[in-house]
Each structure stands twice: as C-alpha cells, then as structure tokens.
mmCIF file with all atom_site columns, C-alpha atoms in Angstrom:
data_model
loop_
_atom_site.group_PDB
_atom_site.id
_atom_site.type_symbol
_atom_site.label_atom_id
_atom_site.label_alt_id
_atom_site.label_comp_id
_atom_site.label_asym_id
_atom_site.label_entity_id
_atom_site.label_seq_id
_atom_site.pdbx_PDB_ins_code
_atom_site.Cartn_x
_atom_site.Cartn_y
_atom_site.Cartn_z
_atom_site.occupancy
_atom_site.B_iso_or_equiv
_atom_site.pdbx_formal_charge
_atom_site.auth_seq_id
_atom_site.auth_comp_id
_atom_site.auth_asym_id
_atom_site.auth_atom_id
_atom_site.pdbx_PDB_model_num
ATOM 1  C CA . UNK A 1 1  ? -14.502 20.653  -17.820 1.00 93.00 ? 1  UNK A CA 1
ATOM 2  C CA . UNK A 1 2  ? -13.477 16.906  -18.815 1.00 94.00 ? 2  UNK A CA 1
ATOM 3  C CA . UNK A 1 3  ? -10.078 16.001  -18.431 1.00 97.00 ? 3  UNK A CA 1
ATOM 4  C CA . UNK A 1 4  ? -9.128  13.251  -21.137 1.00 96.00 ? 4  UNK A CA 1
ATOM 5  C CA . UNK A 1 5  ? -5.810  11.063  -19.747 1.00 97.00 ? 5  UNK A CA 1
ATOM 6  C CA . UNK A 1 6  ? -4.720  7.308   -20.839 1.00 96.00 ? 6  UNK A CA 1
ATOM 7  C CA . UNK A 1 7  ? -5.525  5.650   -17.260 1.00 95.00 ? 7  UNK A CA 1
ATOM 8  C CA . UNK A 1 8  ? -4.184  2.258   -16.416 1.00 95.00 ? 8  UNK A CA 1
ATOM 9  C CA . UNK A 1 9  ? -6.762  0.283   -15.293 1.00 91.00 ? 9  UNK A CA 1
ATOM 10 C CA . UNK A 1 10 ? -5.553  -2.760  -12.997 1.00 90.00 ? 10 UNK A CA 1
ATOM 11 C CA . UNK A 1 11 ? -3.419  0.242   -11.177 1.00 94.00 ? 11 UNK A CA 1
ATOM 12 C CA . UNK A 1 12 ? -6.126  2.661   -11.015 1.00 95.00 ? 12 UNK A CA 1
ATOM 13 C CA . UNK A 1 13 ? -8.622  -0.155  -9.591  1.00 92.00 ? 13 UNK A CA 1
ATOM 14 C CA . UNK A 1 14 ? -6.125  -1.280  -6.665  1.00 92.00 ? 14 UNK A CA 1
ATOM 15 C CA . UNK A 1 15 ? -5.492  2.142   -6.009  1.00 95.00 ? 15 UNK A CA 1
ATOM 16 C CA . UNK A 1 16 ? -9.212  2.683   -5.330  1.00 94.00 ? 16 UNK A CA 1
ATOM 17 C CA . UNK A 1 17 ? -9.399  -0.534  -3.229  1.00 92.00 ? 17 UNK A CA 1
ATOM 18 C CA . UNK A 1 18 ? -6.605  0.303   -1.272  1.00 93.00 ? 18 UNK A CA 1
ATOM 19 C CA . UNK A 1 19 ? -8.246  3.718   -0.466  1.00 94.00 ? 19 UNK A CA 1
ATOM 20 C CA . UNK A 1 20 ? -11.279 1.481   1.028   1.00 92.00 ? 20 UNK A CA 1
ATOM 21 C CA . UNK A 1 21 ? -9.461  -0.372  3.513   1.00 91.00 ? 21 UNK A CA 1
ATOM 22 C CA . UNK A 1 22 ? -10.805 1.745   6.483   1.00 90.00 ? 22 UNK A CA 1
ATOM 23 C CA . UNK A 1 23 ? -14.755 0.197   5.748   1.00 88.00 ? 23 UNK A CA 1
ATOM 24 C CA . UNK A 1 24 ? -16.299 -2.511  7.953   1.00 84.00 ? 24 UNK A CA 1
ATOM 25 C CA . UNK A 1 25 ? -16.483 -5.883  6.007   1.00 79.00 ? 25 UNK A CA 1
ATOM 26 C CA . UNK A 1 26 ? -13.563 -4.993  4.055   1.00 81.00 ? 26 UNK A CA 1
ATOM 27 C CA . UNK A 1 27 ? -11.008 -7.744  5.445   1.00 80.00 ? 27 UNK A CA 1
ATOM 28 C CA . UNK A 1 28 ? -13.962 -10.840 4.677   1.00 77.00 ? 28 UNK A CA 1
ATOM 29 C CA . UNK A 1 29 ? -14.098 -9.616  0.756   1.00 79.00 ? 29 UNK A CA 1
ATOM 30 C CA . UNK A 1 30 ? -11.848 -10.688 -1.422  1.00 80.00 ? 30 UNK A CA 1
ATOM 31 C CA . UNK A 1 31 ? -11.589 -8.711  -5.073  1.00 82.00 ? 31 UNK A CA 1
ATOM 32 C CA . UNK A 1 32 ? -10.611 -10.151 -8.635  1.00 82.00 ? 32 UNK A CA 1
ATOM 33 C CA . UNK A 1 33 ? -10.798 -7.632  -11.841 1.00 80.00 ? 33 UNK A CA 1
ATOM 34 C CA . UNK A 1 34 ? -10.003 -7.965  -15.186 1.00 78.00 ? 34 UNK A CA 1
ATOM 35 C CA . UNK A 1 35 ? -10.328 -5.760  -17.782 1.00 79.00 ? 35 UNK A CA 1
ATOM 36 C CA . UNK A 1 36 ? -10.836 -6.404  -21.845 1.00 78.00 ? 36 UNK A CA 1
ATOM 37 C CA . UNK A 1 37 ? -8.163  -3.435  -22.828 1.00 81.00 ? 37 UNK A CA 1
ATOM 38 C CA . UNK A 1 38 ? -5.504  -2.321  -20.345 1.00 84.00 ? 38 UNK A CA 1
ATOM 39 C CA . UNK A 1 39 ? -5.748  1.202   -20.603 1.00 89.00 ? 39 UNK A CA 1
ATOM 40 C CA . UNK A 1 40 ? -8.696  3.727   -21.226 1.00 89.00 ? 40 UNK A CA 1
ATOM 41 C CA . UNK A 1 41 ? -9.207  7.727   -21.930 1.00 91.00 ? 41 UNK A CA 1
ATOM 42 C CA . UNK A 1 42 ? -11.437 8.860   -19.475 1.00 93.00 ? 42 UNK A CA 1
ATOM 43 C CA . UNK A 1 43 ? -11.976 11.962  -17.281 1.00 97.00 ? 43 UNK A CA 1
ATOM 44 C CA . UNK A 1 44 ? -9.587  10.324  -13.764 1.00 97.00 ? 44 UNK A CA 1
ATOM 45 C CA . UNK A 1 45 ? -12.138 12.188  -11.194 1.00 97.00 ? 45 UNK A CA 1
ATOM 46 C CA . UNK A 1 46 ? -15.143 11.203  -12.812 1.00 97.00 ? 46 UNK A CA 1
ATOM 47 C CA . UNK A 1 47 ? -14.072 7.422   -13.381 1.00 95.00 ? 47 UNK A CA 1
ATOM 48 C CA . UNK A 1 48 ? -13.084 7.413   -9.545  1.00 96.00 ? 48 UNK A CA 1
ATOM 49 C CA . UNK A 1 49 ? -16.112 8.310   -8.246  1.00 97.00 ? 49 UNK A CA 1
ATOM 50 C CA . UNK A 1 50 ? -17.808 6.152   -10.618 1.00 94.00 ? 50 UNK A CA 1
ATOM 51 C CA . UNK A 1 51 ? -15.896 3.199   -9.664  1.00 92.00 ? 51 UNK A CA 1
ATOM 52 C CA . UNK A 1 52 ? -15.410 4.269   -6.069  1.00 94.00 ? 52 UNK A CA 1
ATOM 53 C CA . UNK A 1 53 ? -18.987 4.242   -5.453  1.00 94.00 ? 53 UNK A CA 1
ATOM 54 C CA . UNK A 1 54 ? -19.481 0.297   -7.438  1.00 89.00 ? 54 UNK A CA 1
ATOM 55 C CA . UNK A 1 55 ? -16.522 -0.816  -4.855  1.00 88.00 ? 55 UNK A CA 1
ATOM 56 C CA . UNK A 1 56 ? -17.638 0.231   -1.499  1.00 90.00 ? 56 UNK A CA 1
ATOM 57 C CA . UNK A 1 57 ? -21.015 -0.147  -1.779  1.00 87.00 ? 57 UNK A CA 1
ATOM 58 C CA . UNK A 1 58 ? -19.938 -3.934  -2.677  1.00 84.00 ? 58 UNK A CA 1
ATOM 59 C CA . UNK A 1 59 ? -18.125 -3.972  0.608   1.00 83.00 ? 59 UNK A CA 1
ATOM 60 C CA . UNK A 1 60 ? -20.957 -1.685  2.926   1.00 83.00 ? 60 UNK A CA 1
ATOM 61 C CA . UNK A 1 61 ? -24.040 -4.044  1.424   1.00 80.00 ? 61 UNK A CA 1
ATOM 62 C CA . UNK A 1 62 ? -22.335 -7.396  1.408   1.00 76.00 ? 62 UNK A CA 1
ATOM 63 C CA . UNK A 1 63 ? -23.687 -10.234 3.212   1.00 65.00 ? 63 UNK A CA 1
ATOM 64 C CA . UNK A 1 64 ? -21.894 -10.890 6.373   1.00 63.00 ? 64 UNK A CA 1
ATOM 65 C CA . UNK A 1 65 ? -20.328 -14.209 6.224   1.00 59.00 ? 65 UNK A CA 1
ATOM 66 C CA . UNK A 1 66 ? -16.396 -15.133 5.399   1.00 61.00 ? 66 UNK A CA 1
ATOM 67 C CA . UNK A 1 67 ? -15.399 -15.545 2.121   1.00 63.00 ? 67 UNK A CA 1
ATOM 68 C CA . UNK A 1 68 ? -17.266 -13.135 -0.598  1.00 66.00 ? 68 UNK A CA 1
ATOM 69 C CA . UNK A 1 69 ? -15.539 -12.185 -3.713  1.00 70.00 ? 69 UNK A CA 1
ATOM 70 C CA . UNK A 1 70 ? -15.716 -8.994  -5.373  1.00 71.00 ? 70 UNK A CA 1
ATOM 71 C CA . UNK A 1 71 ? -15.584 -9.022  -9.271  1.00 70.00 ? 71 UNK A CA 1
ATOM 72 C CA . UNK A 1 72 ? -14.771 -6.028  -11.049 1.00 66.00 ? 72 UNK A CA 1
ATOM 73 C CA . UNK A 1 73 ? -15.311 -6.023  -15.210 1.00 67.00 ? 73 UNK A CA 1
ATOM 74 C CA . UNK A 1 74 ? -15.232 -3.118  -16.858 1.00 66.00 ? 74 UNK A CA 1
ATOM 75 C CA . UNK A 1 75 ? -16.487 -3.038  -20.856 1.00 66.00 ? 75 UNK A CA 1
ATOM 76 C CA . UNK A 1 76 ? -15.231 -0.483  -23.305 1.00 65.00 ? 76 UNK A CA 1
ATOM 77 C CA . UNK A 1 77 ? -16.731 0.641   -26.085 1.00 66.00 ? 77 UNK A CA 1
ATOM 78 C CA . UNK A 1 78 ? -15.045 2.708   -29.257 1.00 63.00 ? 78 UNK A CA 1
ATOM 79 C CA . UNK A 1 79 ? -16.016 5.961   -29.115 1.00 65.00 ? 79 UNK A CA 1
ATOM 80 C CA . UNK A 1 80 ? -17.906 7.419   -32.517 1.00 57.00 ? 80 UNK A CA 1
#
C-alpha cells in the first residue's frame, strides 16, 4: 500500500547523498540539485529507492578523473 506524505525535497535529496558516502568515487563527485516546487506527495520508500538508485549509480559508473558534477532535477507534474 502507497503511503502519500508532503516530502521536502532539497532535505530528502541530501539525506540520500549523505547515506552514499561509503561508495568508491564518492569524494571526486561533486552534486548540485534543484528542484521546480519545494515539496512533493509521494510514497517516501518508493521515491528513495527511485532516487537512491539515479544517485549511486551516478557515483559507481562515473568516469574516474577529479572533478565530475552530479546534477539532480526532478520535474513534477499535476496529478489528474
């Protein structure tokens, strides 16, 4: 079953980061996000693994040199 909540998006996103500290390459990434609308309604598990998944595989299949950047946009769309 869904779980609707209001979820803060800059805080949820650096929360996520923060959990991927532990994988190779992350210390040579560096990560920017912005987001159209502050906060959404989504289900909290299903966004994490969602976003979770976009994150570290940016850091695991990142090329291996100093100095890549990470963007993270996220698009909403009103629901019908």
């Amino acid at each position: 079953e869904l779980k609707y909540e209001q979820i803060d998006l800059a805080q949820f996103t650096a929360e996520i980061i923060e959990n991927l500290r532990y994988l190779d390459g992350f210390g040579s990434i560096h990560f920017t996000y912005q987001f159209q609308v502050p906060l959404v309604t989504s289900d909290r598990f299903l966004l994490k693994v969602v976003l979770g998944n976009l994150i570290s595989n940016a850091i695991k299949f990142q090329r291996k040199a100093e100095g890549h950047s990470a963007n993270v946009s996220i698009r909403t769309y009103a629901s019908k």
